[in-house]
Short mmCIF file of C-alpha atoms in Angstrom, two decimals:
data_model
loop_
_atom_site.label_atom_id
_atom_site.label_comp_id
_atom_site.label_asym_id
_atom_site.label_seq_id
_atom_site.Cartn_x
_atom_site.Cartn_y
_atom_site.Cartn_z
CA MET X 1 103.33 11.67 -104.99
CA VAL X 2 106.48 13.58 -105.79
CA THR X 3 109.24 11.75 -107.64
CA ARG X 4 111.66 14.67 -108.12
CA PRO X 5 115.22 13.32 -108.14
CA SER X 6 117.43 14.60 -105.36
CA ARG X 7 121.04 15.68 -105.84
CA LEU X 8 121.65 14.85 -102.18
CA HIS X 9 122.58 11.54 -100.62
CA PRO X 10 119.82 9.02 -99.84
CA PRO X 11 118.43 8.80 -96.29
CA VAL X 12 121.08 8.22 -93.64
CA GLU X 13 118.78 5.98 -91.61
CA CYS X 14 115.42 4.22 -91.87
CA VAL X 15 113.94 2.71 -88.71
CA ARG X 16 111.18 0.11 -88.82
CA LEU X 17 108.37 0.74 -86.32
CA HIS X 18 106.71 -2.46 -85.20
CA ASP X 19 104.99 -3.28 -81.92
CA ILE X 20 102.42 -6.07 -82.01
CA GLU X 21 100.84 -5.28 -78.64
CA SER X 22 99.96 -1.66 -79.47
CA GLY X 23 99.48 -2.09 -83.20
CA LEU X 24 102.34 0.27 -84.06
CA ASP X 25 103.44 -0.26 -87.66
CA GLY X 26 105.41 2.20 -89.76
CA VAL X 27 108.81 3.78 -90.31
CA ILE X 28 111.02 6.71 -89.35
CA ALA X 29 113.14 8.06 -92.22
CA ILE X 30 116.07 10.35 -91.38
CA HIS X 31 117.17 11.97 -94.63
CA SER X 32 119.94 14.33 -93.54
CA THR X 33 121.75 15.31 -90.35
CA ALA X 34 124.19 17.74 -91.96
CA LEU X 35 122.63 20.74 -90.23
CA GLY X 36 121.61 18.97 -87.03
CA PRO X 37 119.29 16.22 -85.76
CA GLY X 38 116.59 15.13 -88.17
CA ALA X 39 113.34 16.95 -87.39
CA GLY X 40 109.90 16.40 -88.85
CA GLY X 41 106.40 15.45 -87.81
CA CYS X 42 104.69 12.10 -87.36
CA ARG X 43 102.01 11.29 -89.94
CA PHE X 44 99.21 8.87 -88.99
CA TRP X 45 97.42 7.58 -92.05
CA SER X 46 95.71 4.55 -93.59
CA TYR X 47 98.48 3.34 -95.87
CA PRO X 48 97.66 0.24 -97.94
CA GLY X 49 100.95 -1.38 -97.00
CA LEU X 50 104.40 -0.82 -95.56
CA ASP X 51 105.94 -0.11 -98.97
CA GLU X 52 103.65 2.89 -99.44
CA ALA X 53 104.39 4.11 -95.91
CA LEU X 54 108.14 3.81 -96.48
CA ALA X 55 107.99 5.65 -99.81
CA ASP X 56 105.98 8.48 -98.26
CA ALA X 57 108.32 8.73 -95.28
CA MET X 58 111.38 9.00 -97.51
CA ARG X 59 109.83 11.69 -99.72
CA LEU X 60 108.59 13.67 -96.73
CA ALA X 61 111.94 13.36 -94.94
CA GLU X 62 113.76 14.75 -97.97
CA GLY X 63 111.30 17.65 -98.06
CA MET X 64 112.03 18.36 -94.41
CA SER X 65 115.77 18.55 -95.16
CA TYR X 66 115.08 21.24 -97.74
CA LYS X 67 112.48 23.00 -95.59
CA ASN X 68 114.67 23.18 -92.48
CA ALA X 69 117.68 24.33 -94.49
CA LEU X 70 115.91 27.25 -96.18
CA ALA X 71 114.19 28.22 -92.92
CA GLY X 72 117.63 28.61 -91.36
CA LEU X 73 116.98 26.00 -88.67
CA PRO X 74 119.69 23.93 -86.95
CA PHE X 75 118.04 20.67 -87.96
CA GLY X 76 118.27 18.08 -90.68
CA GLY X 77 115.27 16.41 -92.26
CA ALA X 78 113.30 13.42 -91.05
CA LYS X 79 109.74 12.11 -90.93
CA ALA X 80 107.77 9.35 -89.25
CA VAL X 81 104.75 7.68 -90.78
CA ILE X 82 102.51 5.29 -88.90
CA ARG X 83 99.92 3.06 -90.53
CA ARG X 84 96.54 3.48 -88.88
CA PRO X 85 95.45 0.07 -87.54
CA ALA X 86 92.31 -1.50 -88.93
CA GLY X 87 89.53 -1.80 -86.33
CA GLU X 88 89.73 -0.71 -82.72
CA PHE X 89 93.04 0.14 -81.06
CA ASP X 90 94.43 1.93 -78.01
CA ARG X 91 95.66 5.22 -79.44
CA ASP X 92 97.54 6.26 -76.29
CA ALA X 93 99.39 2.93 -76.13
CA LEU X 94 100.29 3.15 -79.81
CA PHE X 95 101.83 6.61 -79.46
CA ARG X 96 103.67 5.65 -76.30
CA ALA X 97 105.19 2.75 -78.24
CA PHE X 98 106.16 5.19 -80.96
CA GLY X 99 107.70 7.48 -78.34
CA ARG X 100 109.86 4.63 -77.06
CA ALA X 101 111.15 4.07 -80.60
CA VAL X 102 111.96 7.77 -80.90
CA ASN X 103 113.76 7.67 -77.57
CA GLU X 104 115.93 4.77 -78.69
CA LEU X 105 117.34 6.99 -81.43
CA GLY X 106 118.98 9.13 -78.74
CA GLY X 107 118.07 12.50 -80.22
CA ARG X 108 118.85 11.75 -83.87
CA TYR X 109 115.14 12.35 -84.60
CA VAL X 110 112.81 15.00 -83.14
CA THR X 111 109.10 14.42 -83.74
CA ALA X 112 105.98 16.59 -83.66
CA GLU X 113 102.47 16.79 -85.16
CA ASP X 114 101.67 16.11 -88.79
CA VAL X 115 98.61 14.90 -90.70
CA GLY X 116 96.50 12.72 -88.43
CA THR X 117 98.28 13.52 -85.15
CA SER X 118 97.52 16.00 -82.39
CA VAL X 119 98.82 17.75 -79.29
CA ALA X 120 97.30 14.95 -77.22
CA ASP X 121 99.34 12.39 -79.15
CA MET X 122 102.51 14.39 -78.56
CA GLU X 123 101.75 14.41 -74.83
CA GLN X 124 101.67 10.61 -74.85
CA ILE X 125 105.01 10.56 -76.68
CA ALA X 126 106.46 13.06 -74.21
CA GLY X 127 105.75 10.60 -71.41
CA VAL X 128 108.55 8.37 -72.71
CA THR X 129 110.96 10.69 -74.55
CA ARG X 130 112.07 14.31 -74.51
CA HIS X 131 112.68 14.35 -78.27
CA VAL X 132 109.24 15.70 -79.11
CA ALA X 133 107.64 19.11 -79.63
CA GLY X 134 104.16 20.43 -80.32
CA LEU X 135 103.25 20.21 -76.63
CA PRO X 136 101.03 22.70 -74.76
CA SER X 137 102.80 26.03 -74.34
CA SER X 138 103.20 28.01 -71.13
CA GLY X 139 103.36 31.79 -70.98
CA ASP X 140 105.45 33.26 -73.77
CA ARG X 141 107.31 30.03 -74.45
CA ALA X 142 107.02 28.52 -77.92
CA GLY X 143 104.85 25.43 -78.17
CA GLY X 144 101.39 24.11 -78.78
CA ASP X 145 99.70 23.22 -82.05
CA PRO X 146 102.04 24.39 -84.85
CA SER X 147 99.30 24.53 -87.51
CA PRO X 148 98.38 28.22 -86.95
CA TRP X 149 101.99 29.16 -87.65
CA THR X 150 101.91 27.10 -90.84
CA ALA X 151 98.72 28.87 -91.94
CA LEU X 152 100.20 32.29 -91.16
CA GLY X 153 103.29 31.60 -93.25
CA VAL X 154 101.18 30.36 -96.17
CA PHE X 155 98.90 33.40 -95.97
CA GLU X 156 101.74 35.91 -95.93
CA SER X 157 103.52 34.03 -98.72
CA MET X 158 100.35 34.10 -100.80
CA ARG X 159 99.97 37.83 -100.23
CA ALA X 160 103.59 38.45 -101.31
CA ALA X 161 103.37 36.09 -104.30
CA ALA X 162 100.10 37.67 -105.49
CA ALA X 163 101.68 41.12 -105.36
CA LEU X 164 104.68 39.92 -107.39
CA THR X 165 103.01 37.66 -109.95
CA LEU X 166 99.46 39.03 -110.24
CA ASP X 167 100.18 42.63 -109.25
CA ARG X 168 97.22 42.43 -106.90
CA ASP X 169 96.39 42.41 -103.22
CA LEU X 170 94.35 39.45 -101.99
CA ALA X 171 91.16 41.52 -101.68
CA GLY X 172 88.83 40.59 -104.50
CA LEU X 173 90.87 37.62 -105.69
CA THR X 174 89.34 34.13 -105.85
CA VAL X 175 91.29 31.43 -104.04
CA ALA X 176 90.52 27.73 -104.53
CA VAL X 177 91.50 25.87 -101.35
CA GLN X 178 91.89 22.10 -101.51
CA GLY X 179 91.60 20.74 -97.97
CA THR X 180 90.01 22.36 -94.92
CA GLY X 181 91.80 20.64 -92.06
CA ASN X 182 93.55 22.59 -89.32
CA VAL X 183 95.84 24.54 -91.64
CA GLY X 184 93.44 24.86 -94.56
CA ALA X 185 90.61 26.14 -92.37
CA ASP X 186 92.87 28.67 -90.65
CA LEU X 187 94.12 29.86 -94.04
CA CYS X 188 90.53 30.25 -95.27
CA ARG X 189 89.64 32.44 -92.30
CA ARG X 190 92.64 34.68 -92.94
CA LEU X 191 91.78 34.93 -96.63
CA ALA X 192 88.17 35.80 -95.89
CA ASP X 193 89.30 38.51 -93.48
CA ALA X 194 91.55 39.87 -96.24
CA GLY X 195 88.60 40.15 -98.62
CA ALA X 196 89.32 37.17 -100.87
CA HIS X 197 86.55 35.06 -102.40
CA LEU X 198 86.78 31.38 -101.44
CA VAL X 199 86.07 28.14 -103.26
CA ILE X 200 86.73 25.09 -101.07
CA ALA X 201 86.78 21.31 -101.35
CA ASP X 202 87.24 18.57 -98.78
CA PRO X 203 86.08 14.93 -98.64
CA GLU X 204 85.03 15.46 -94.99
CA SER X 205 81.74 17.21 -95.63
CA GLY X 206 81.09 18.17 -92.00
CA ARG X 207 84.08 20.43 -91.49
CA ARG X 208 83.88 21.70 -95.07
CA ASP X 209 80.24 22.69 -94.81
CA ARG X 210 80.69 24.33 -91.40
CA LEU X 211 83.48 26.45 -92.81
CA SER X 212 81.43 27.30 -95.87
CA HIS X 213 78.53 28.43 -93.68
CA ILE X 214 80.76 30.65 -91.54
CA LEU X 215 82.78 32.21 -94.37
CA GLY X 216 80.33 32.13 -97.26
CA ALA X 217 82.67 29.99 -99.34
CA LYS X 218 81.51 28.17 -102.45
CA VAL X 219 81.78 24.38 -102.16
CA VAL X 220 82.84 22.14 -105.06
CA GLY X 221 83.84 18.50 -105.31
CA THR X 222 87.38 17.37 -104.66
CA ASP X 223 87.64 16.37 -108.33
CA GLU X 224 86.69 19.89 -109.44
CA ILE X 225 88.67 22.19 -107.17
CA ALA X 226 91.84 22.36 -109.30
CA GLU X 227 89.88 23.37 -112.41
CA VAL X 228 87.56 26.08 -111.04
CA GLU X 229 87.82 29.68 -112.18
CA ALA X 230 90.21 31.11 -109.61
CA ASP X 231 93.21 33.41 -109.38
CA ILE X 232 95.08 31.24 -106.87
CA PHE X 233 95.08 27.49 -106.22
CA ALA X 234 96.00 26.50 -102.65
CA PRO X 235 96.67 22.76 -102.16
CA CYS X 236 96.25 22.15 -98.42
CA ALA X 237 95.57 18.41 -98.30
CA LEU X 238 97.92 15.49 -98.98
CA GLY X 239 100.75 15.59 -101.51
CA GLY X 240 100.71 15.03 -105.25
CA ALA X 241 97.91 17.53 -106.01
CA LEU X 242 99.77 18.97 -109.00
CA THR X 243 99.74 16.20 -111.56
CA ARG X 244 100.52 16.73 -115.24
CA ASP X 245 96.80 16.62 -115.99
CA VAL X 246 96.02 19.23 -113.30
CA ALA X 247 98.85 21.44 -114.53
CA ARG X 248 97.38 21.38 -118.04
CA LYS X 249 93.85 22.23 -116.87
CA LEU X 250 94.62 24.65 -114.04
CA LYS X 251 92.97 28.05 -114.53
CA ALA X 252 94.67 29.76 -111.58
CA ARG X 253 97.78 31.82 -112.33
CA LEU X 254 99.42 31.21 -108.95
CA VAL X 255 99.84 28.07 -106.84
CA CYS X 256 100.54 28.65 -103.16
CA GLY X 257 99.40 26.21 -100.49
CA ALA X 258 100.23 24.32 -97.33
CA ALA X 259 100.48 20.72 -98.57
CA ASN X 260 103.84 18.96 -98.69
CA ASN X 261 105.13 17.40 -101.92
CA GLN X 262 102.62 19.19 -104.16
CA LEU X 263 104.42 18.33 -107.41
CA ALA X 264 103.35 14.82 -108.39
CA SER X 265 106.32 14.37 -110.72
CA ALA X 266 109.44 16.21 -111.81
CA GLU X 267 108.02 17.43 -115.12
CA VAL X 268 105.14 19.33 -113.50
CA ALA X 269 107.27 22.33 -112.48
CA PRO X 270 108.39 23.18 -116.05
CA LEU X 271 104.86 22.51 -117.31
CA LEU X 272 103.48 25.11 -114.89
CA MET X 273 106.22 27.51 -115.94
CA ALA X 274 105.43 27.00 -119.64
CA ARG X 275 101.81 27.88 -118.97
CA GLY X 276 102.75 31.05 -117.12
CA ILE X 277 101.60 29.72 -113.75
CA ALA X 278 103.72 30.84 -110.80
CA TYR X 279 104.49 28.16 -108.21
CA ALA X 280 105.51 29.10 -104.67
CA PRO X 281 107.62 26.10 -103.52
CA ASP X 282 105.65 24.23 -100.86
CA TYR X 283 108.45 23.54 -98.40
CA VAL X 284 109.36 27.22 -98.32
CA VAL X 285 105.78 28.44 -97.93
CA ASN X 286 104.70 25.95 -95.23
CA ALA X 287 107.73 26.22 -92.93
CA GLY X 288 105.82 27.97 -90.12
CA GLY X 289 104.98 24.74 -88.35
CA ILE X 290 108.51 23.39 -88.14
CA ILE X 291 109.73 26.84 -87.12
CA SER X 292 107.38 26.65 -84.13
CA VAL X 293 108.43 23.08 -83.37
CA SER X 294 112.13 23.89 -83.50
CA ALA X 295 111.73 26.95 -81.28
CA GLU X 296 109.88 24.89 -78.69
CA TYR X 297 112.51 22.14 -78.74
CA LEU X 298 115.29 24.72 -78.39
CA GLY X 299 113.53 26.44 -75.46
CA GLU X 300 112.81 29.67 -77.32
CA ASP X 301 109.92 32.13 -77.04
CA ARG X 302 106.98 32.98 -79.27
CA SER X 303 108.82 36.13 -80.34
CA ASP X 304 111.49 33.93 -81.93
CA VAL X 305 108.80 32.05 -83.84
CA GLU X 306 107.19 35.29 -84.98
CA ALA X 307 110.51 36.66 -86.24
CA ARG X 308 111.33 33.54 -88.26
CA VAL X 309 107.82 33.15 -89.69
CA ALA X 310 107.99 36.80 -90.78
CA GLU X 311 110.99 35.86 -92.95
CA ILE X 312 109.04 33.27 -94.98
CA ALA X 313 107.18 35.63 -97.34
CA PRO X 314 110.29 37.70 -98.22
CA ARG X 315 112.13 34.42 -98.93
CA VAL X 316 109.32 33.34 -101.26
CA GLY X 317 109.55 36.71 -102.96
CA THR X 318 113.31 36.33 -103.45
CA ILE X 319 112.84 32.89 -105.02
CA LEU X 320 110.08 34.05 -107.38
CA GLU X 321 112.09 37.11 -108.43
CA ARG X 322 115.23 35.05 -109.06
CA ALA X 323 113.23 32.45 -111.00
CA ALA X 324 111.74 35.14 -113.23
CA ARG X 325 115.13 36.80 -113.74
CA GLU X 326 116.84 33.52 -114.67
CA ALA X 327 113.86 32.09 -116.61
CA ARG X 328 113.78 29.03 -114.33
CA SER X 329 111.15 27.26 -112.31
CA PRO X 330 110.86 28.51 -108.70
CA ALA X 331 111.00 24.85 -107.66
CA ASP X 332 114.46 24.46 -109.21
CA VAL X 333 115.69 27.71 -107.69
CA ALA X 334 114.53 26.71 -104.19
CA ASP X 335 116.00 23.21 -104.51
CA GLU X 336 119.35 24.59 -105.58
CA MET X 337 119.44 27.03 -102.67
CA ALA X 338 118.61 24.32 -100.14
CA GLU X 339 121.01 21.78 -101.61
CA THR X 340 123.84 24.31 -101.57
CA MET X 341 123.27 24.98 -97.86
CA ILE X 342 123.09 21.29 -96.96
CA ALA X 343 126.13 20.36 -99.08
CA GLY X 344 128.10 23.18 -97.51
CA ALA X 345 127.28 21.92 -94.02
CA SER X 346 128.26 18.38 -95.04
CA ARG X 347 131.64 19.55 -96.32
CA ALA X 348 132.25 21.59 -93.18
CA ALA X 349 131.55 18.54 -91.01
CA ALA X 350 133.78 16.22 -93.05
#
């Protein structure tokens, strides 16, 4: 998991989630409210203990502060993580209990889907609080599953980054995709349509093999995907995919994927740079989902989402070009840009 030091203040609020009757156990971390209420999805995962859940929530919340700032959204950063109960449990009751906890924050936190949660879960939350998005959309209004917007932003960012760093279109390039969940699978379909060759890995063999059959993708093990012969590596699973060891062995010349917190430690970014591997900062690339969520919460239309998602790839291009010009890691450039925006908002509010 990422351990990059932040030049911002620590989280402004951490809320313990605990409800014995429903089995709710986890935490909400609100990292920054300089730009507006903390916004970020709810992750539902089998954490070994509360310490691991808290650490993940704090890292993810910080990433949301940076993501929302660079996406130009009127929101700070926050994240909820819930430990999946062992054995049987009432999922609807658990998410209603979570919704009540969100409601008690009075709008300081806005939740939505993340890894392990769905539109149906958001509907349960919406039964007890209005501070939720990712609900079924109606007509031209923004809403629904935000993952297609995430995949679109990643795809367009990858196209732009490949043109800048590899001087190639995606057609004919080999892309190694780690993770074929909602976003990863959508990205794979877009890449196949664009003429890219796919190598995929996922521990859930059913969805992986179905996708391979449909798209003609090569399947490799999850322990092999980062080292295959490929032009682009796309981490689309959980965070921490880019360890020092992976960075040393990576054969791809460009990293661009949907996962949050891809850099496992602070020294990975300069290591990638030293090896001539371009890195498209994850929280810039994968902002499509939160753009959709924010538009829904603000009562906007799909056209507003489309316009903001269309700005992601040019922003990635700007960061990569500036990084090359200044001989710096794109990760450092993006962090500096986001921190400047957040610090400016903090000073203005003081």
